[in-house]
Amino acid sequence: MTTSSADTPRHRDSAREYYGRYLQRASDEIFRLQSQHVRLVWLRTALFLIALVCLVAGYGGESYQGLFLTVGWISAAAFFVAIVRHEHVRLDQLRHQSDQQLFLRLIARLDRNWSQLPDQPLLREYSALTFADDLDVAGNASLLGLVSLAGTRLGKQTLQSWIAQTPTWQEVESRQAAVKALRDHRDLRLTIVRTISASSDGSEDVYGLPDWGTSPDWLPEHRVAHTLSYVGPGLVIAGLACLAMAAGSGHPIWLNAAVAGLGAGFLVNVLITV
């Protein structure tokens, strides 16, 4: 029996180094992003408190009103900027945590470290396979545990159907050609697996979106929410109009009306979303 290049120790060592570099990079990024996360938590809290105190003092008092309002609105704007930045940091954390878990799993596959590999159960439609137990097809230390990196339900169905069904010779040749085409493109394969791992836990129904898209509209069937869907934008438009009047006239009543309209519109839209 000949040994392919994929089975040589040199190939396994290069794979280990390759995965190890990505694992180290992901771990370093997680540490860096965690520091940013902590700083942004404190920054958001400080900006929120400053905005709250200054706006209350500006609208409720008479001394240094202009200064308080200026600092308050600048702090409020900075608070929303910090929220957006914090969300980007959170998403980056999730992506690198997904990478970390993936490369730990890939290294565990190289080492045949079954305790670090997730169990791969058979899907319900293939649970009655007569040879599954004898050949350790699924479960711990199984064939699927070793070969499967499928990250979507459709991918798992495809792989398990290949195991459950006897292919024709033409199908075998077609699959072998696909393997040869991807064999020397490790970066491409890894990019596909990383993308799926970061966006799916394998339980999603890939046909759910078109089913949802062809289902009856939800909003018209709920009268209160339907009415509020017009009220919210109306309040926002009214608030913007009052803001324009405040900028033109400088009268505080228009500014108060603008804040009330924009705030009420925001709350109504949040209520509809909930």
PDB file of C-alpha atoms in Angstrom:
ATOM      1  CA  MET A   1       0.000   0.000   0.000  1.00  0.00           C
ATOM      2  CA  THR A   2       1.463   3.331  -1.080  1.00  0.00           C
ATOM      3  CA  THR A   3       1.390   6.416   1.105  1.00  0.00           C
ATOM      4  CA  SER A   4       0.026   9.599  -0.419  1.00  0.00           C
ATOM      5  CA  SER A   5       1.648  12.981   0.149  1.00  0.00           C
ATOM      6  CA  ALA A   6      -1.278  13.915   2.378  1.00  0.00           C
ATOM      7  CA  ASP A   7      -0.239  11.166   4.820  1.00  0.00           C
ATOM      8  CA  THR A   8       3.440  12.008   5.178  1.00  0.00           C
ATOM      9  CA  PRO A   9       4.777  13.349   8.497  1.00  0.00           C
ATOM     10  CA  ARG A  10       6.108  16.402   6.681  1.00  0.00           C
ATOM     11  CA  HIS A  11       2.597  17.287   5.482  1.00  0.00           C
ATOM     12  CA  ARG A  12       1.148  16.789   8.974  1.00  0.00           C
ATOM     13  CA  ASP A  13       3.853  18.998  10.491  1.00  0.00           C
ATOM     14  CA  SER A  14       3.241  21.746   7.912  1.00  0.00           C
ATOM     15  CA  ALA A  15      -0.476  21.554   8.617  1.00  0.00           C
ATOM     16  CA  ARG A  16       0.186  21.821  12.350  1.00  0.00           C
ATOM     17  CA  GLU A  17       2.390  24.884  11.815  1.00  0.00           C
ATOM     18  CA  TYR A  18      -0.163  26.378   9.457  1.00  0.00           C
ATOM     19  CA  TYR A  19      -3.034  25.925  11.911  1.00  0.00           C
ATOM     20  CA  GLY A  20      -0.822  26.963  14.819  1.00  0.00           C
ATOM     21  CA  ARG A  21      -0.059  30.335  13.217  1.00  0.00           C
ATOM     22  CA  TYR A  22      -3.759  31.037  12.715  1.00  0.00           C
ATOM     23  CA  LEU A  23      -4.526  29.883  16.258  1.00  0.00           C
ATOM     24  CA  GLN A  24      -1.881  32.183  17.730  1.00  0.00           C
ATOM     25  CA  ARG A  25      -3.125  35.078  15.634  1.00  0.00           C
ATOM     26  CA  ALA A  26      -6.713  34.512  16.772  1.00  0.00           C
ATOM     27  CA  SER A  27      -5.643  34.277  20.435  1.00  0.00           C
ATOM     28  CA  ASP A  28      -3.643  37.509  20.183  1.00  0.00           C
ATOM     29  CA  GLU A  29      -6.563  39.318  18.571  1.00  0.00           C
ATOM     30  CA  ILE A  30      -8.986  38.081  21.247  1.00  0.00           C
ATOM     31  CA  PHE A  31      -6.689  39.464  23.959  1.00  0.00           C
ATOM     32  CA  ARG A  32      -6.353  42.800  22.165  1.00  0.00           C
ATOM     33  CA  LEU A  33     -10.094  43.108  21.522  1.00  0.00           C
ATOM     34  CA  GLN A  34     -10.914  42.231  25.117  1.00  0.00           C
ATOM     35  CA  SER A  35      -8.843  45.217  26.242  1.00  0.00           C
ATOM     36  CA  GLN A  36     -10.688  47.439  23.780  1.00  0.00           C
ATOM     37  CA  HIS A  37     -14.007  46.044  25.011  1.00  0.00           C
ATOM     38  CA  VAL A  38     -13.247  46.974  28.628  1.00  0.00           C
ATOM     39  CA  ARG A  39     -12.131  50.489  27.655  1.00  0.00           C
ATOM     40  CA  LEU A  40     -15.250  51.038  25.543  1.00  0.00           C
ATOM     41  CA  VAL A  41     -17.521  49.892  28.367  1.00  0.00           C
ATOM     42  CA  TRP A  42     -16.035  52.543  30.660  1.00  0.00           C
ATOM     43  CA  LEU A  43     -16.056  55.160  27.894  1.00  0.00           C
ATOM     44  CA  ARG A  44     -19.719  54.533  27.044  1.00  0.00           C
ATOM     45  CA  THR A  45     -20.685  54.730  30.702  1.00  0.00           C
ATOM     46  CA  ALA A  46     -18.783  57.971  31.229  1.00  0.00           C
ATOM     47  CA  LEU A  47     -20.202  59.599  28.087  1.00  0.00           C
ATOM     48  CA  PHE A  48     -23.745  58.590  28.986  1.00  0.00           C
ATOM     49  CA  LEU A  49     -23.456  60.033  32.496  1.00  0.00           C
ATOM     50  CA  ILE A  50     -21.854  63.255  31.229  1.00  0.00           C
ATOM     51  CA  ALA A  51     -24.557  63.692  28.579  1.00  0.00           C
ATOM     52  CA  LEU A  52     -27.324  63.000  31.085  1.00  0.00           C
ATOM     53  CA  VAL A  53     -26.008  65.418  33.726  1.00  0.00           C
ATOM     54  CA  CYS A  54     -25.223  68.207  31.262  1.00  0.00           C
ATOM     55  CA  LEU A  55     -28.533  67.982  29.382  1.00  0.00           C
ATOM     56  CA  VAL A  56     -30.531  67.967  32.607  1.00  0.00           C
ATOM     57  CA  ALA A  57     -28.526  70.930  33.885  1.00  0.00           C
ATOM     58  CA  GLY A  58     -28.834  72.720  30.547  1.00  0.00           C
ATOM     59  CA  TYR A  59     -32.569  72.328  30.138  1.00  0.00           C
ATOM     60  CA  GLY A  60     -33.412  72.570  33.823  1.00  0.00           C
ATOM     61  CA  GLY A  61     -31.149  75.406  34.956  1.00  0.00           C
ATOM     62  CA  GLU A  62     -30.290  78.933  33.941  1.00  0.00           C
ATOM     63  CA  SER A  63     -26.573  79.196  34.720  1.00  0.00           C
ATOM     64  CA  TYR A  64     -24.114  78.233  31.961  1.00  0.00           C
ATOM     65  CA  GLN A  65     -27.011  76.821  29.950  1.00  0.00           C
ATOM     66  CA  GLY A  66     -25.235  77.117  26.616  1.00  0.00           C
ATOM     67  CA  LEU A  67     -22.110  75.389  27.918  1.00  0.00           C
ATOM     68  CA  PHE A  68     -24.049  72.533  29.493  1.00  0.00           C
ATOM     69  CA  LEU A  69     -26.140  71.966  26.353  1.00  0.00           C
ATOM     70  CA  THR A  70     -23.082  72.021  24.101  1.00  0.00           C
ATOM     71  CA  VAL A  71     -21.159  69.543  26.238  1.00  0.00           C
ATOM     72  CA  GLY A  72     -24.278  67.410  26.713  1.00  0.00           C
ATOM     73  CA  TRP A  73     -25.092  67.033  23.024  1.00  0.00           C
ATOM     74  CA  ILE A  74     -21.447  66.479  22.080  1.00  0.00           C
ATOM     75  CA  SER A  75     -21.252  63.746  24.742  1.00  0.00           C
ATOM     76  CA  ALA A  76     -24.518  62.214  23.493  1.00  0.00           C
ATOM     77  CA  ALA A  77     -23.174  62.129  19.922  1.00  0.00           C
ATOM     78  CA  ALA A  78     -19.897  60.627  21.139  1.00  0.00           C
ATOM     79  CA  PHE A  79     -21.886  58.042  23.106  1.00  0.00           C
ATOM     80  CA  PHE A  80     -23.633  56.821  19.938  1.00  0.00           C
ATOM     81  CA  VAL A  81     -20.306  56.729  18.079  1.00  0.00           C
ATOM     82  CA  ALA A  82     -18.880  54.621  20.916  1.00  0.00           C
ATOM     83  CA  ILE A  83     -21.878  52.257  20.650  1.00  0.00           C
ATOM     84  CA  VAL A  84     -21.195  51.705  16.948  1.00  0.00           C
ATOM     85  CA  ARG A  85     -17.479  51.143  17.581  1.00  0.00           C
ATOM     86  CA  HIS A  86     -18.260  48.770  20.439  1.00  0.00           C
ATOM     87  CA  GLU A  87     -20.507  46.705  18.185  1.00  0.00           C
ATOM     88  CA  HIS A  88     -17.704  46.342  15.639  1.00  0.00           C
ATOM     89  CA  VAL A  89     -15.357  45.200  18.421  1.00  0.00           C
ATOM     90  CA  ARG A  90     -17.958  42.681  19.631  1.00  0.00           C
ATOM     91  CA  LEU A  91     -18.384  41.224  16.139  1.00  0.00           C
ATOM     92  CA  ASP A  92     -14.600  40.995  15.709  1.00  0.00           C
ATOM     93  CA  GLN A  93     -14.394  39.167  19.048  1.00  0.00           C
ATOM     94  CA  LEU A  94     -16.997  36.640  17.926  1.00  0.00           C
ATOM     95  CA  ARG A  95     -15.185  36.091  14.629  1.00  0.00           C
ATOM     96  CA  HIS A  96     -11.806  35.485  16.273  1.00  0.00           C
ATOM     97  CA  GLN A  97     -13.360  33.259  18.959  1.00  0.00           C
ATOM     98  CA  SER A  98     -14.885  31.198  16.161  1.00  0.00           C
ATOM     99  CA  ASP A  99     -11.447  30.991  14.511  1.00  0.00           C
ATOM    100  CA  GLN A 100      -9.862  29.932  17.795  1.00  0.00           C
ATOM    101  CA  GLN A 101     -12.362  27.097  18.262  1.00  0.00           C
ATOM    102  CA  LEU A 102     -11.981  26.008  14.638  1.00  0.00           C
ATOM    103  CA  PHE A 103      -8.171  25.785  14.711  1.00  0.00           C
ATOM    104  CA  LEU A 104      -8.187  23.999  18.051  1.00  0.00           C
ATOM    105  CA  ARG A 105     -10.496  21.491  16.400  1.00  0.00           C
ATOM    106  CA  LEU A 106      -8.278  21.152  13.320  1.00  0.00           C
ATOM    107  CA  ILE A 107      -5.207  20.524  15.470  1.00  0.00           C
ATOM    108  CA  ALA A 108      -7.169  17.979  17.517  1.00  0.00           C
ATOM    109  CA  ARG A 109      -8.011  16.186  14.257  1.00  0.00           C
ATOM    110  CA  LEU A 110      -4.328  15.963  13.387  1.00  0.00           C
ATOM    111  CA  ASP A 111      -3.594  14.494  16.829  1.00  0.00           C
ATOM    112  CA  ARG A 112      -6.667  12.220  16.785  1.00  0.00           C
ATOM    113  CA  ASN A 113      -7.519  13.830  20.105  1.00  0.00           C
ATOM    114  CA  TRP A 114     -11.087  12.577  20.189  1.00  0.00           C
ATOM    115  CA  SER A 115     -11.948  14.216  23.507  1.00  0.00           C
ATOM    116  CA  GLN A 116     -11.421  17.629  21.886  1.00  0.00           C
ATOM    117  CA  LEU A 117     -13.525  16.831  18.824  1.00  0.00           C
ATOM    118  CA  PRO A 118     -17.290  17.401  18.899  1.00  0.00           C
ATOM    119  CA  ASP A 119     -19.606  14.430  18.572  1.00  0.00           C
ATOM    120  CA  GLN A 120     -21.133  14.104  15.118  1.00  0.00           C
ATOM    121  CA  PRO A 121     -24.579  12.507  15.459  1.00  0.00           C
ATOM    122  CA  LEU A 122     -26.469  11.123  12.508  1.00  0.00           C
ATOM    123  CA  LEU A 123     -29.318  13.237  11.249  1.00  0.00           C
ATOM    124  CA  ARG A 124     -32.784  11.826  11.856  1.00  0.00           C
ATOM    125  CA  GLU A 125     -33.214  10.690   8.256  1.00  0.00           C
ATOM    126  CA  TYR A 126     -30.051   8.538   8.519  1.00  0.00           C
ATOM    127  CA  SER A 127     -30.398   7.339  12.116  1.00  0.00           C
ATOM    128  CA  ALA A 128     -31.527   3.867  11.002  1.00  0.00           C
ATOM    129  CA  LEU A 129     -28.350   3.001   9.076  1.00  0.00           C
ATOM    130  CA  THR A 130     -27.699  -0.687   9.732  1.00  0.00           C
ATOM    131  CA  PHE A 131     -23.901  -0.399   9.572  1.00  0.00           C
ATOM    132  CA  ALA A 132     -23.560   2.836  11.552  1.00  0.00           C
ATOM    133  CA  ASP A 133     -22.662   1.170  14.861  1.00  0.00           C
ATOM    134  CA  ASP A 134     -20.385  -1.478  13.399  1.00  0.00           C
ATOM    135  CA  LEU A 135     -18.304   1.062  11.484  1.00  0.00           C
ATOM    136  CA  ASP A 136     -18.466   3.852  14.084  1.00  0.00           C
ATOM    137  CA  VAL A 137     -19.956   6.206  11.539  1.00  0.00           C
ATOM    138  CA  ALA A 138     -21.244   8.721  14.102  1.00  0.00           C
ATOM    139  CA  GLY A 139     -20.733   9.750  17.713  1.00  0.00           C
ATOM    140  CA  ASN A 140     -17.466  10.039  19.634  1.00  0.00           C
ATOM    141  CA  ALA A 141     -14.247   8.869  17.910  1.00  0.00           C
ATOM    142  CA  SER A 142     -16.188   8.257  14.719  1.00  0.00           C
ATOM    143  CA  LEU A 143     -15.754   8.575  10.975  1.00  0.00           C
ATOM    144  CA  LEU A 144     -17.842  11.741  10.891  1.00  0.00           C
ATOM    145  CA  GLY A 145     -15.908  13.160  13.828  1.00  0.00           C
ATOM    146  CA  LEU A 146     -12.719  12.816  11.797  1.00  0.00           C
ATOM    147  CA  VAL A 147     -13.772  13.853   8.298  1.00  0.00           C
ATOM    148  CA  SER A 148     -16.743  16.176   8.749  1.00  0.00           C
ATOM    149  CA  LEU A 149     -16.253  19.925   8.878  1.00  0.00           C
ATOM    150  CA  ALA A 150     -19.744  20.572   7.560  1.00  0.00           C
ATOM    151  CA  GLY A 151     -21.087  23.710   9.210  1.00  0.00           C
ATOM    152  CA  THR A 152     -24.592  23.836   7.762  1.00  0.00           C
ATOM    153  CA  ARG A 153     -27.458  21.400   7.935  1.00  0.00           C
ATOM    154  CA  LEU A 154     -27.438  21.073   4.151  1.00  0.00           C
ATOM    155  CA  GLY A 155     -23.734  20.209   4.199  1.00  0.00           C
ATOM    156  CA  LYS A 156     -24.293  17.573   6.894  1.00  0.00           C
ATOM    157  CA  GLN A 157     -27.171  16.090   4.886  1.00  0.00           C
ATOM    158  CA  THR A 158     -24.989  15.921   1.791  1.00  0.00           C
ATOM    159  CA  LEU A 159     -22.065  14.213   3.530  1.00  0.00           C
ATOM    160  CA  GLN A 160     -24.234  11.709   5.396  1.00  0.00           C
ATOM    161  CA  SER A 161     -26.170  10.878   2.226  1.00  0.00           C
ATOM    162  CA  TRP A 162     -22.849  10.034   0.544  1.00  0.00           C
ATOM    163  CA  ILE A 163     -22.062   7.627   3.381  1.00  0.00           C
ATOM    164  CA  ALA A 164     -25.551   6.108   3.428  1.00  0.00           C
ATOM    165  CA  GLN A 165     -25.975   5.590  -0.316  1.00  0.00           C
ATOM    166  CA  THR A 166     -23.889   3.607  -2.787  1.00  0.00           C
ATOM    167  CA  PRO A 167     -22.689   5.964  -5.528  1.00  0.00           C
ATOM    168  CA  THR A 168     -22.323   5.176  -9.195  1.00  0.00           C
ATOM    169  CA  TRP A 169     -18.836   5.066 -10.684  1.00  0.00           C
ATOM    170  CA  GLN A 170     -19.515   8.356 -12.464  1.00  0.00           C
ATOM    171  CA  GLU A 171     -20.351   9.974  -9.097  1.00  0.00           C
ATOM    172  CA  VAL A 172     -17.140   8.600  -7.582  1.00  0.00           C
ATOM    173  CA  GLU A 173     -15.059  10.049 -10.412  1.00  0.00           C
ATOM    174  CA  SER A 174     -16.850  13.396 -10.127  1.00  0.00           C
ATOM    175  CA  ARG A 175     -16.129  13.610  -6.396  1.00  0.00           C
ATOM    176  CA  GLN A 176     -12.511  12.599  -6.867  1.00  0.00           C
ATOM    177  CA  ALA A 177     -12.119  15.343  -9.478  1.00  0.00           C
ATOM    178  CA  ALA A 178     -13.558  17.870  -7.026  1.00  0.00           C
ATOM    179  CA  VAL A 179     -11.075  16.733  -4.361  1.00  0.00           C
ATOM    180  CA  LYS A 180      -8.167  17.112  -6.795  1.00  0.00           C
ATOM    181  CA  ALA A 181      -9.359  20.583  -7.806  1.00  0.00           C
ATOM    182  CA  LEU A 182      -9.376  21.749  -4.163  1.00  0.00           C
ATOM    183  CA  ARG A 183      -6.361  19.791  -2.919  1.00  0.00           C
ATOM    184  CA  ASP A 184      -3.789  22.513  -3.558  1.00  0.00           C
ATOM    185  CA  HIS A 185      -6.003  25.415  -2.476  1.00  0.00           C
ATOM    186  CA  ARG A 186      -5.783  25.187   1.294  1.00  0.00           C
ATOM    187  CA  ASP A 187      -6.353  28.926   1.802  1.00  0.00           C
ATOM    188  CA  LEU A 188      -9.587  28.760  -0.182  1.00  0.00           C
ATOM    189  CA  ARG A 189     -10.823  25.706   1.728  1.00  0.00           C
ATOM    190  CA  LEU A 190      -9.943  27.330   5.028  1.00  0.00           C
ATOM    191  CA  THR A 191     -11.675  30.583   4.075  1.00  0.00           C
ATOM    192  CA  ILE A 192     -14.873  28.685   3.290  1.00  0.00           C
ATOM    193  CA  VAL A 193     -14.789  26.755   6.560  1.00  0.00           C
ATOM    194  CA  ARG A 194     -13.946  29.868   8.621  1.00  0.00           C
ATOM    195  CA  THR A 195     -16.767  31.854   7.030  1.00  0.00           C
ATOM    196  CA  ILE A 196     -19.337  29.147   7.694  1.00  0.00           C
ATOM    197  CA  SER A 197     -18.085  28.498  11.228  1.00  0.00           C
ATOM    198  CA  ALA A 198     -18.373  32.190  12.086  1.00  0.00           C
ATOM    199  CA  SER A 199     -21.917  32.532  10.770  1.00  0.00           C
ATOM    200  CA  SER A 200     -23.662  29.208  11.412  1.00  0.00           C
ATOM    201  CA  ASP A 201     -24.013  26.592  14.119  1.00  0.00           C
ATOM    202  CA  GLY A 202     -25.304  24.023  11.622  1.00  0.00           C
ATOM    203  CA  SER A 203     -28.892  24.031  12.851  1.00  0.00           C
ATOM    204  CA  GLU A 204     -30.339  26.655  10.509  1.00  0.00           C
ATOM    205  CA  ASP A 205     -32.920  25.776   7.892  1.00  0.00           C
ATOM    206  CA  VAL A 206     -31.425  27.141   4.673  1.00  0.00           C
ATOM    207  CA  TYR A 207     -34.893  27.183   3.117  1.00  0.00           C
ATOM    208  CA  GLY A 208     -36.311  29.385   5.891  1.00  0.00           C
ATOM    209  CA  LEU A 209     -35.594  32.688   4.121  1.00  0.00           C
ATOM    210  CA  PRO A 210     -37.561  31.970   0.906  1.00  0.00           C
ATOM    211  CA  ASP A 211     -40.401  30.526   3.010  1.00  0.00           C
ATOM    212  CA  TRP A 212     -40.462  33.721   5.058  1.00  0.00           C
ATOM    213  CA  GLY A 213     -40.283  35.855   1.916  1.00  0.00           C
ATOM    214  CA  THR A 214     -43.382  34.190   0.420  1.00  0.00           C
ATOM    215  CA  SER A 215     -45.393  34.150   3.665  1.00  0.00           C
ATOM    216  CA  PRO A 216     -48.222  36.687   4.326  1.00  0.00           C
ATOM    217  CA  ASP A 217     -47.204  40.130   5.565  1.00  0.00           C
ATOM    218  CA  TRP A 218     -47.116  40.240   9.349  1.00  0.00           C
ATOM    219  CA  LEU A 219     -47.580  43.963   9.979  1.00  0.00           C
ATOM    220  CA  PRO A 220     -51.023  44.565   8.386  1.00  0.00           C
ATOM    221  CA  GLU A 221     -52.489  41.757  10.514  1.00  0.00           C
ATOM    222  CA  HIS A 222     -51.545  43.575  13.752  1.00  0.00           C
ATOM    223  CA  ARG A 223     -53.448  46.855  13.806  1.00  0.00           C
ATOM    224  CA  VAL A 224     -51.707  48.501  16.743  1.00  0.00           C
ATOM    225  CA  ALA A 225     -48.229  47.828  15.359  1.00  0.00           C
ATOM    226  CA  HIS A 226     -49.391  48.844  11.877  1.00  0.00           C
ATOM    227  CA  THR A 227     -50.673  52.184  13.188  1.00  0.00           C
ATOM    228  CA  LEU A 228     -47.531  52.800  15.213  1.00  0.00           C
ATOM    229  CA  SER A 229     -45.411  52.104  12.107  1.00  0.00           C
ATOM    230  CA  TYR A 230     -46.833  55.374  10.708  1.00  0.00           C
ATOM    231  CA  VAL A 231     -46.786  57.264  14.010  1.00  0.00           C
ATOM    232  CA  GLY A 232     -43.064  56.629  14.647  1.00  0.00           C
ATOM    233  CA  PRO A 233     -41.746  58.103  11.368  1.00  0.00           C
ATOM    234  CA  GLY A 234     -44.277  60.946  11.667  1.00  0.00           C
ATOM    235  CA  LEU A 235     -42.891  61.926  15.058  1.00  0.00           C
ATOM    236  CA  VAL A 236     -39.332  61.777  13.738  1.00  0.00           C
ATOM    237  CA  ILE A 237     -40.225  64.024  10.773  1.00  0.00           C
ATOM    238  CA  ALA A 238     -42.006  66.450  13.114  1.00  0.00           C
ATOM    239  CA  GLY A 239     -38.968  66.462  15.410  1.00  0.00           C
ATOM    240  CA  LEU A 240     -36.655  67.242  12.496  1.00  0.00           C
ATOM    241  CA  ALA A 241     -38.957  70.056  11.385  1.00  0.00           C
ATOM    242  CA  CYS A 242     -38.911  71.515  14.910  1.00  0.00           C
ATOM    243  CA  LEU A 243     -35.119  71.205  14.943  1.00  0.00           C
ATOM    244  CA  ALA A 244     -34.943  73.229  11.732  1.00  0.00           C
ATOM    245  CA  MET A 245     -37.221  75.868  13.259  1.00  0.00           C
ATOM    246  CA  ALA A 246     -35.035  75.983  16.368  1.00  0.00           C
ATOM    247  CA  ALA A 247     -31.945  76.512  14.216  1.00  0.00           C
ATOM    248  CA  GLY A 248     -33.658  79.348  12.364  1.00  0.00           C
ATOM    249  CA  SER A 249     -35.347  81.152  15.240  1.00  0.00           C
ATOM    250  CA  GLY A 250     -33.185  80.214  18.207  1.00  0.00           C
ATOM    251  CA  HIS A 251     -36.279  79.938  20.388  1.00  0.00           C
ATOM    252  CA  PRO A 252     -35.904  77.208  23.057  1.00  0.00           C
ATOM    253  CA  ILE A 253     -39.513  76.024  22.653  1.00  0.00           C
ATOM    254  CA  TRP A 254     -38.711  74.644  19.199  1.00  0.00           C
ATOM    255  CA  LEU A 255     -35.632  72.858  20.511  1.00  0.00           C
ATOM    256  CA  ASN A 256     -37.677  71.288  23.308  1.00  0.00           C
ATOM    257  CA  ALA A 257     -40.309  70.198  20.802  1.00  0.00           C
ATOM    258  CA  ALA A 258     -37.594  68.726  18.555  1.00  0.00           C
ATOM    259  CA  VAL A 259     -36.117  66.691  21.417  1.00  0.00           C
ATOM    260  CA  ALA A 260     -39.583  65.467  22.407  1.00  0.00           C
ATOM    261  CA  GLY A 261     -40.532  64.517  18.840  1.00  0.00           C
ATOM    262  CA  LEU A 262     -37.289  62.714  18.054  1.00  0.00           C
ATOM    263  CA  GLY A 263     -37.272  60.915  21.405  1.00  0.00           C
ATOM    264  CA  ALA A 264     -40.905  59.831  21.081  1.00  0.00           C
ATOM    265  CA  GLY A 265     -40.331  58.634  17.510  1.00  0.00           C
ATOM    266  CA  PHE A 266     -37.307  56.625  18.594  1.00  0.00           C
ATOM    267  CA  LEU A 267     -39.240  54.995  21.445  1.00  0.00           C
ATOM    268  CA  VAL A 268     -42.196  54.131  19.168  1.00  0.00           C
ATOM    269  CA  ASN A 269     -39.844  52.492  16.645  1.00  0.00           C
ATOM    270  CA  VAL A 270     -38.157  50.499  19.423  1.00  0.00           C
ATOM    271  CA  LEU A 271     -41.605  49.397  20.643  1.00  0.00           C
ATOM    272  CA  ILE A 272     -42.568  48.168  17.161  1.00  0.00           C
ATOM    273  CA  THR A 273     -39.267  46.299  16.844  1.00  0.00           C
ATOM    274  CA  VAL A 274     -39.790  44.593  20.213  1.00  0.00           C
TER     275      VAL A 274
END
